[in-house]
Short mmCIF file of N, CA and C in Angstrom, two decimals:
data_model
loop_
_atom_site.label_atom_id
_atom_site.label_comp_id
_atom_site.label_asym_id
_atom_site.label_seq_id
_atom_site.Cartn_x
_atom_site.Cartn_y
_atom_site.Cartn_z
N MET Y 6 6.09 -12.75 -12.65
CA MET Y 6 5.38 -11.84 -11.79
C MET Y 6 4.49 -10.94 -12.63
N LYS Y 7 3.26 -10.79 -12.20
CA LYS Y 7 2.31 -9.93 -12.89
C LYS Y 7 1.86 -8.81 -11.94
N ILE Y 8 1.88 -7.56 -12.43
CA ILE Y 8 1.36 -6.43 -11.66
C ILE Y 8 -0.15 -6.39 -11.88
N THR Y 9 -0.92 -6.40 -10.80
CA THR Y 9 -2.38 -6.39 -10.91
C THR Y 9 -2.99 -5.03 -10.59
N THR Y 10 -2.28 -4.18 -9.85
CA THR Y 10 -2.74 -2.83 -9.53
C THR Y 10 -1.51 -1.95 -9.38
N PHE Y 11 -1.64 -0.69 -9.80
CA PHE Y 11 -0.52 0.25 -9.72
C PHE Y 11 -1.10 1.64 -9.55
N ASN Y 12 -1.00 2.21 -8.36
CA ASN Y 12 -1.59 3.53 -8.10
C ASN Y 12 -0.89 4.23 -6.95
N PRO Y 13 -1.13 5.53 -6.78
CA PRO Y 13 -0.51 6.25 -5.67
C PRO Y 13 -1.06 5.81 -4.32
N MET Y 14 -0.21 5.96 -3.30
CA MET Y 14 -0.59 5.63 -1.93
C MET Y 14 0.03 6.66 -1.00
N ILE Y 15 -0.72 7.09 -0.01
CA ILE Y 15 -0.23 8.04 0.98
C ILE Y 15 -0.36 7.39 2.35
N VAL Y 16 0.75 7.36 3.10
CA VAL Y 16 0.74 6.87 4.48
C VAL Y 16 0.80 8.12 5.36
N THR Y 17 -0.10 8.21 6.32
CA THR Y 17 -0.25 9.44 7.08
C THR Y 17 -0.67 9.18 8.52
N ASN Y 18 -0.51 10.18 9.35
CA ASN Y 18 -1.12 10.21 10.68
C ASN Y 18 -2.34 11.13 10.67
N HIS Y 19 -2.68 11.67 9.50
CA HIS Y 19 -3.76 12.65 9.35
C HIS Y 19 -4.83 12.12 8.39
N PHE Y 20 -5.42 11.00 8.75
CA PHE Y 20 -6.35 10.28 7.89
C PHE Y 20 -7.54 11.14 7.44
N GLU Y 21 -8.21 11.76 8.39
CA GLU Y 21 -9.43 12.52 8.06
C GLU Y 21 -9.14 13.66 7.08
N GLU Y 22 -8.07 14.39 7.31
CA GLU Y 22 -7.73 15.51 6.44
C GLU Y 22 -7.40 15.05 5.03
N VAL Y 23 -6.62 13.98 4.91
CA VAL Y 23 -6.20 13.50 3.59
C VAL Y 23 -7.38 12.89 2.83
N THR Y 24 -8.18 12.05 3.50
CA THR Y 24 -9.33 11.47 2.79
C THR Y 24 -10.35 12.55 2.42
N ALA Y 25 -10.51 13.57 3.25
CA ALA Y 25 -11.44 14.67 2.94
C ALA Y 25 -11.00 15.40 1.67
N LEU Y 26 -9.69 15.60 1.51
CA LEU Y 26 -9.19 16.23 0.30
C LEU Y 26 -9.55 15.41 -0.93
N PHE Y 27 -9.31 14.11 -0.88
CA PHE Y 27 -9.61 13.27 -2.04
C PHE Y 27 -11.10 13.15 -2.29
N GLU Y 28 -11.90 13.17 -1.24
CA GLU Y 28 -13.36 13.20 -1.43
C GLU Y 28 -13.76 14.49 -2.14
N ALA Y 29 -13.14 15.61 -1.80
CA ALA Y 29 -13.42 16.89 -2.48
C ALA Y 29 -13.01 16.84 -3.95
N LEU Y 30 -12.03 15.99 -4.26
CA LEU Y 30 -11.59 15.81 -5.65
C LEU Y 30 -12.45 14.80 -6.40
N GLY Y 31 -13.45 14.22 -5.74
CA GLY Y 31 -14.37 13.29 -6.40
C GLY Y 31 -14.12 11.83 -6.12
N PHE Y 32 -13.22 11.51 -5.23
CA PHE Y 32 -12.96 10.11 -4.89
C PHE Y 32 -13.93 9.66 -3.80
N GLU Y 33 -14.29 8.39 -3.84
CA GLU Y 33 -15.16 7.79 -2.83
C GLU Y 33 -14.43 6.65 -2.15
N LYS Y 34 -14.67 6.51 -0.84
CA LYS Y 34 -14.08 5.41 -0.09
C LYS Y 34 -14.72 4.10 -0.55
N ARG Y 35 -13.89 3.10 -0.84
CA ARG Y 35 -14.36 1.79 -1.30
C ARG Y 35 -14.37 0.77 -0.16
N HIS Y 36 -13.25 0.54 0.44
CA HIS Y 36 -13.15 -0.34 1.60
C HIS Y 36 -11.91 0.06 2.39
N ALA Y 37 -11.84 -0.38 3.63
CA ALA Y 37 -10.75 0.05 4.50
C ALA Y 37 -10.34 -1.07 5.46
N PRO Y 38 -9.59 -2.06 4.96
CA PRO Y 38 -9.11 -3.10 5.87
C PRO Y 38 -8.12 -2.54 6.88
N SER Y 39 -8.10 -3.14 8.06
CA SER Y 39 -7.19 -2.68 9.10
C SER Y 39 -6.56 -3.88 9.80
N GLY Y 40 -5.53 -3.59 10.57
CA GLY Y 40 -4.84 -4.66 11.30
C GLY Y 40 -3.68 -4.11 12.08
N THR Y 41 -2.74 -4.99 12.38
CA THR Y 41 -1.54 -4.62 13.12
C THR Y 41 -0.33 -5.09 12.33
N SER Y 42 0.64 -4.20 12.14
CA SER Y 42 1.84 -4.54 11.38
C SER Y 42 2.76 -5.42 12.21
N THR Y 43 3.78 -5.96 11.56
CA THR Y 43 4.74 -6.82 12.26
C THR Y 43 5.52 -6.04 13.31
N SER Y 44 5.58 -4.71 13.18
CA SER Y 44 6.26 -3.90 14.19
C SER Y 44 5.33 -3.50 15.34
N GLY Y 45 4.06 -3.96 15.27
CA GLY Y 45 3.12 -3.71 16.35
C GLY Y 45 2.26 -2.46 16.19
N ASN Y 46 2.38 -1.78 15.07
CA ASN Y 46 1.59 -0.56 14.82
C ASN Y 46 0.25 -0.89 14.17
N ALA Y 47 -0.79 -0.24 14.64
CA ALA Y 47 -2.12 -0.40 14.04
C ALA Y 47 -2.14 0.38 12.73
N TYR Y 48 -2.91 -0.12 11.75
CA TYR Y 48 -3.05 0.58 10.47
C TYR Y 48 -4.44 0.36 9.90
N THR Y 49 -4.85 1.27 9.05
CA THR Y 49 -6.04 1.12 8.22
C THR Y 49 -5.66 1.63 6.84
N ASP Y 50 -6.00 0.88 5.81
CA ASP Y 50 -5.70 1.25 4.44
C ASP Y 50 -7.01 1.48 3.70
N CYS Y 51 -7.31 2.73 3.41
CA CYS Y 51 -8.56 3.09 2.75
C CYS Y 51 -8.35 3.20 1.24
N ARG Y 52 -9.06 2.38 0.50
CA ARG Y 52 -8.99 2.40 -0.97
C ARG Y 52 -10.04 3.38 -1.46
N MET Y 53 -9.65 4.31 -2.34
CA MET Y 53 -10.58 5.31 -2.86
C MET Y 53 -10.55 5.27 -4.40
N LYS Y 54 -11.69 5.55 -5.01
CA LYS Y 54 -11.81 5.50 -6.47
C LYS Y 54 -12.66 6.67 -6.94
N ASP Y 55 -12.30 7.22 -8.12
CA ASP Y 55 -13.12 8.30 -8.67
C ASP Y 55 -13.93 7.79 -9.86
N ALA Y 56 -14.76 8.65 -10.42
CA ALA Y 56 -15.66 8.26 -11.51
C ALA Y 56 -14.90 7.88 -12.78
N ASN Y 57 -13.66 8.30 -12.92
CA ASN Y 57 -12.85 7.98 -14.09
C ASN Y 57 -12.09 6.67 -13.94
N GLY Y 58 -12.24 6.01 -12.79
CA GLY Y 58 -11.57 4.74 -12.56
C GLY Y 58 -10.18 4.87 -11.96
N PHE Y 59 -9.80 6.08 -11.53
CA PHE Y 59 -8.51 6.26 -10.88
C PHE Y 59 -8.61 5.86 -9.41
N TYR Y 60 -7.52 5.33 -8.88
CA TYR Y 60 -7.48 4.90 -7.48
C TYR Y 60 -6.39 5.66 -6.74
N VAL Y 61 -6.61 5.83 -5.45
CA VAL Y 61 -5.59 6.29 -4.51
C VAL Y 61 -5.86 5.56 -3.20
N ASP Y 62 -4.81 5.15 -2.53
CA ASP Y 62 -4.93 4.53 -1.21
C ASP Y 62 -4.43 5.52 -0.18
N VAL Y 63 -5.15 5.61 0.93
CA VAL Y 63 -4.72 6.44 2.06
C VAL Y 63 -4.64 5.52 3.26
N ALA Y 64 -3.43 5.34 3.76
CA ALA Y 64 -3.22 4.46 4.92
C ALA Y 64 -2.86 5.30 6.12
N VAL Y 65 -3.53 5.01 7.23
CA VAL Y 65 -3.20 5.68 8.49
C VAL Y 65 -2.48 4.66 9.37
N THR Y 66 -1.49 5.13 10.09
CA THR Y 66 -0.72 4.26 10.95
C THR Y 66 -0.60 4.87 12.34
N SER Y 67 -0.47 4.01 13.34
CA SER Y 67 -0.25 4.51 14.70
C SER Y 67 1.23 4.81 14.93
N ALA Y 68 2.09 4.42 13.98
CA ALA Y 68 3.51 4.73 14.08
C ALA Y 68 3.71 6.24 13.96
N ALA Y 69 4.63 6.76 14.72
CA ALA Y 69 4.95 8.19 14.60
C ALA Y 69 5.78 8.38 13.34
N ILE Y 70 5.23 9.11 12.39
CA ILE Y 70 5.99 9.44 11.18
C ILE Y 70 6.11 10.97 11.12
N PRO Y 71 7.28 11.48 10.78
CA PRO Y 71 7.48 12.93 10.82
C PRO Y 71 6.66 13.69 9.78
N ARG Y 72 6.35 13.04 8.67
CA ARG Y 72 5.52 13.65 7.63
C ARG Y 72 4.90 12.53 6.80
N ASP Y 73 3.90 12.89 6.01
CA ASP Y 73 3.25 11.89 5.17
C ASP Y 73 4.26 11.25 4.21
N ILE Y 74 4.00 10.00 3.86
CA ILE Y 74 4.85 9.27 2.93
C ILE Y 74 4.04 9.01 1.66
N ALA Y 75 4.52 9.52 0.55
CA ALA Y 75 3.89 9.24 -0.75
C ALA Y 75 4.64 8.09 -1.39
N SER Y 76 3.91 7.10 -1.85
CA SER Y 76 4.54 5.95 -2.51
C SER Y 76 3.64 5.48 -3.63
N ILE Y 77 4.09 4.45 -4.31
CA ILE Y 77 3.29 3.79 -5.33
C ILE Y 77 2.88 2.45 -4.76
N ARG Y 78 1.58 2.16 -4.81
CA ARG Y 78 1.10 0.84 -4.40
C ARG Y 78 1.19 -0.06 -5.62
N MET Y 79 1.83 -1.20 -5.45
CA MET Y 79 1.97 -2.16 -6.54
C MET Y 79 1.50 -3.52 -6.05
N ASN Y 80 0.31 -3.92 -6.48
CA ASN Y 80 -0.19 -5.26 -6.18
C ASN Y 80 0.40 -6.22 -7.21
N VAL Y 81 0.81 -7.38 -6.73
CA VAL Y 81 1.42 -8.38 -7.61
C VAL Y 81 0.84 -9.76 -7.31
N ASP Y 82 1.04 -10.66 -8.25
CA ASP Y 82 0.56 -12.02 -8.04
C ASP Y 82 1.62 -12.91 -7.39
N ASP Y 83 2.88 -12.43 -7.32
CA ASP Y 83 3.97 -13.21 -6.71
C ASP Y 83 4.83 -12.26 -5.87
N PHE Y 84 4.55 -12.21 -4.57
CA PHE Y 84 5.24 -11.29 -3.67
C PHE Y 84 6.75 -11.53 -3.68
N ASP Y 85 7.17 -12.78 -3.57
CA ASP Y 85 8.60 -13.09 -3.47
C ASP Y 85 9.36 -12.68 -4.72
N ALA Y 86 8.79 -12.91 -5.90
CA ALA Y 86 9.45 -12.50 -7.15
C ALA Y 86 9.55 -10.99 -7.25
N ALA Y 87 8.49 -10.28 -6.86
CA ALA Y 87 8.51 -8.82 -6.89
C ALA Y 87 9.51 -8.27 -5.88
N TYR Y 88 9.54 -8.86 -4.69
CA TYR Y 88 10.51 -8.45 -3.66
C TYR Y 88 11.93 -8.62 -4.19
N GLN Y 89 12.19 -9.74 -4.82
CA GLN Y 89 13.54 -10.00 -5.36
C GLN Y 89 13.89 -9.00 -6.45
N LEU Y 90 12.94 -8.70 -7.34
CA LEU Y 90 13.18 -7.73 -8.40
C LEU Y 90 13.52 -6.36 -7.81
N LEU Y 91 12.75 -5.94 -6.81
CA LEU Y 91 13.01 -4.64 -6.19
C LEU Y 91 14.35 -4.62 -5.46
N THR Y 92 14.67 -5.68 -4.71
CA THR Y 92 15.96 -5.70 -4.01
C THR Y 92 17.11 -5.76 -5.01
N ASP Y 93 16.93 -6.43 -6.13
CA ASP Y 93 17.95 -6.44 -7.18
C ASP Y 93 18.23 -5.03 -7.71
N HIS Y 94 17.24 -4.14 -7.57
CA HIS Y 94 17.38 -2.76 -8.02
C HIS Y 94 17.71 -1.82 -6.85
N GLY Y 95 18.11 -2.39 -5.73
CA GLY Y 95 18.58 -1.60 -4.60
C GLY Y 95 17.54 -1.18 -3.58
N PHE Y 96 16.29 -1.61 -3.74
CA PHE Y 96 15.25 -1.27 -2.77
C PHE Y 96 15.49 -2.01 -1.46
N LYS Y 97 15.07 -1.38 -0.36
CA LYS Y 97 15.16 -2.02 0.96
C LYS Y 97 13.87 -1.77 1.71
N PRO Y 98 13.50 -2.69 2.63
CA PRO Y 98 12.32 -2.43 3.47
C PRO Y 98 12.49 -1.11 4.21
N SER Y 99 11.43 -0.32 4.28
CA SER Y 99 11.52 1.03 4.83
C SER Y 99 11.96 1.08 6.28
N ASN Y 100 11.54 0.11 7.07
CA ASN Y 100 11.87 0.15 8.50
C ASN Y 100 12.65 -1.08 8.95
N GLY Y 101 13.13 -1.87 8.02
CA GLY Y 101 13.94 -3.03 8.35
C GLY Y 101 13.18 -4.22 8.90
N THR Y 102 11.84 -4.14 8.94
CA THR Y 102 11.05 -5.26 9.46
C THR Y 102 10.52 -6.11 8.30
N PRO Y 103 10.11 -7.32 8.58
CA PRO Y 103 9.52 -8.15 7.53
C PRO Y 103 8.15 -7.64 7.11
N ALA Y 104 7.64 -8.21 6.05
CA ALA Y 104 6.32 -7.84 5.54
C ALA Y 104 5.24 -8.08 6.58
N THR Y 105 4.20 -7.25 6.52
CA THR Y 105 3.02 -7.43 7.36
C THR Y 105 2.09 -8.39 6.64
N GLU Y 106 1.60 -9.39 7.35
CA GLU Y 106 0.69 -10.37 6.75
C GLU Y 106 -0.62 -10.41 7.52
N SER Y 107 -1.72 -10.48 6.78
CA SER Y 107 -3.05 -10.66 7.37
C SER Y 107 -3.71 -11.81 6.64
N ASP Y 108 -4.98 -12.07 6.97
CA ASP Y 108 -5.71 -13.13 6.27
C ASP Y 108 -5.89 -12.81 4.79
N SER Y 109 -5.89 -11.51 4.44
CA SER Y 109 -6.21 -11.13 3.07
C SER Y 109 -5.06 -10.54 2.27
N ALA Y 110 -3.92 -10.22 2.89
CA ALA Y 110 -2.84 -9.60 2.13
C ALA Y 110 -1.50 -9.72 2.84
N LYS Y 111 -0.46 -9.53 2.05
CA LYS Y 111 0.91 -9.43 2.54
C LYS Y 111 1.46 -8.15 1.94
N GLY Y 112 2.06 -7.27 2.75
CA GLY Y 112 2.52 -5.99 2.24
C GLY Y 112 3.76 -5.48 2.91
N LEU Y 113 4.51 -4.64 2.19
CA LEU Y 113 5.75 -4.09 2.70
C LEU Y 113 6.11 -2.84 1.91
N LEU Y 114 6.41 -1.75 2.61
CA LEU Y 114 6.89 -0.54 1.97
C LEU Y 114 8.38 -0.70 1.73
N MET Y 115 8.78 -0.60 0.46
CA MET Y 115 10.18 -0.71 0.06
C MET Y 115 10.64 0.66 -0.46
N VAL Y 116 11.88 1.04 -0.15
CA VAL Y 116 12.39 2.34 -0.54
C VAL Y 116 13.58 2.17 -1.47
N SER Y 117 13.55 2.95 -2.56
CA SER Y 117 14.62 2.90 -3.56
C SER Y 117 15.87 3.60 -3.04
N PRO Y 118 17.01 3.36 -3.69
CA PRO Y 118 18.23 4.07 -3.28
C PRO Y 118 18.10 5.59 -3.36
N SER Y 119 17.26 6.11 -4.27
CA SER Y 119 17.09 7.56 -4.39
C SER Y 119 15.99 8.10 -3.47
N GLY Y 120 15.23 7.19 -2.81
CA GLY Y 120 14.29 7.62 -1.80
C GLY Y 120 12.81 7.47 -2.09
N PHE Y 121 12.40 7.08 -3.30
CA PHE Y 121 10.96 6.90 -3.52
C PHE Y 121 10.53 5.52 -3.06
N GLY Y 122 9.24 5.41 -2.71
CA GLY Y 122 8.74 4.16 -2.16
C GLY Y 122 7.79 3.43 -3.07
N ILE Y 123 7.84 2.12 -2.98
CA ILE Y 123 6.85 1.25 -3.59
C ILE Y 123 6.30 0.37 -2.48
N THR Y 124 4.99 0.44 -2.28
CA THR Y 124 4.34 -0.42 -1.31
C THR Y 124 3.94 -1.70 -2.05
N LEU Y 125 4.64 -2.76 -1.77
CA LEU Y 125 4.46 -4.04 -2.43
C LEU Y 125 3.35 -4.81 -1.72
N VAL Y 126 2.33 -5.25 -2.47
CA VAL Y 126 1.18 -5.94 -1.88
C VAL Y 126 0.82 -7.17 -2.70
N LYS Y 127 0.55 -8.26 -2.01
CA LYS Y 127 0.01 -9.47 -2.63
C LYS Y 127 -1.27 -9.81 -1.91
N HIS Y 128 -2.40 -9.80 -2.63
CA HIS Y 128 -3.66 -10.19 -2.02
C HIS Y 128 -3.72 -11.71 -1.89
N ILE Y 129 -4.25 -12.17 -0.78
CA ILE Y 129 -4.41 -13.60 -0.54
C ILE Y 129 -5.89 -13.92 -0.71
N ARG Y 130 -6.18 -14.66 -1.73
CA ARG Y 130 -7.58 -14.99 -2.04
C ARG Y 130 -8.09 -16.07 -1.10
N LYS Y 131 -9.40 -16.06 -0.89
CA LYS Y 131 -10.02 -17.04 0.02
C LYS Y 131 -9.66 -18.46 -0.36
N GLU Y 132 -9.67 -18.74 -1.65
CA GLU Y 132 -9.39 -20.11 -2.10
C GLU Y 132 -7.93 -20.52 -1.90
N ASP Y 133 -7.03 -19.53 -1.67
CA ASP Y 133 -5.62 -19.81 -1.47
C ASP Y 133 -5.22 -19.90 0.01
N ARG Y 134 -6.16 -19.67 0.93
CA ARG Y 134 -5.84 -19.70 2.36
C ARG Y 134 -5.75 -21.10 2.87
#
């Protein structure tokens, strides 16, 4: 398993406020894919980058969450191997549902025994579809 991206991610119901803060810090919106999760909630994941090459993702969800969730986004080349590694270390899916899959990615928020999250993502390339 190879990690291809590793950066902070915020899941929120307050998309405009959170992205405005990061824009004030010098980040620019790059792209924002959206879809519906396996639990039926709509989402948009906005990738932001600053002039120094730092990234942050801000994801908005239609799910009711009591407060924002800060996690680490970890893109990998082998979702199943990364999932197994995390579960071997006690991580569990945050809401007990399977990974969300779209034409371009497979993703799942996993939570450690102590409570921090890693959002596991595998991009699906056009040539692999």
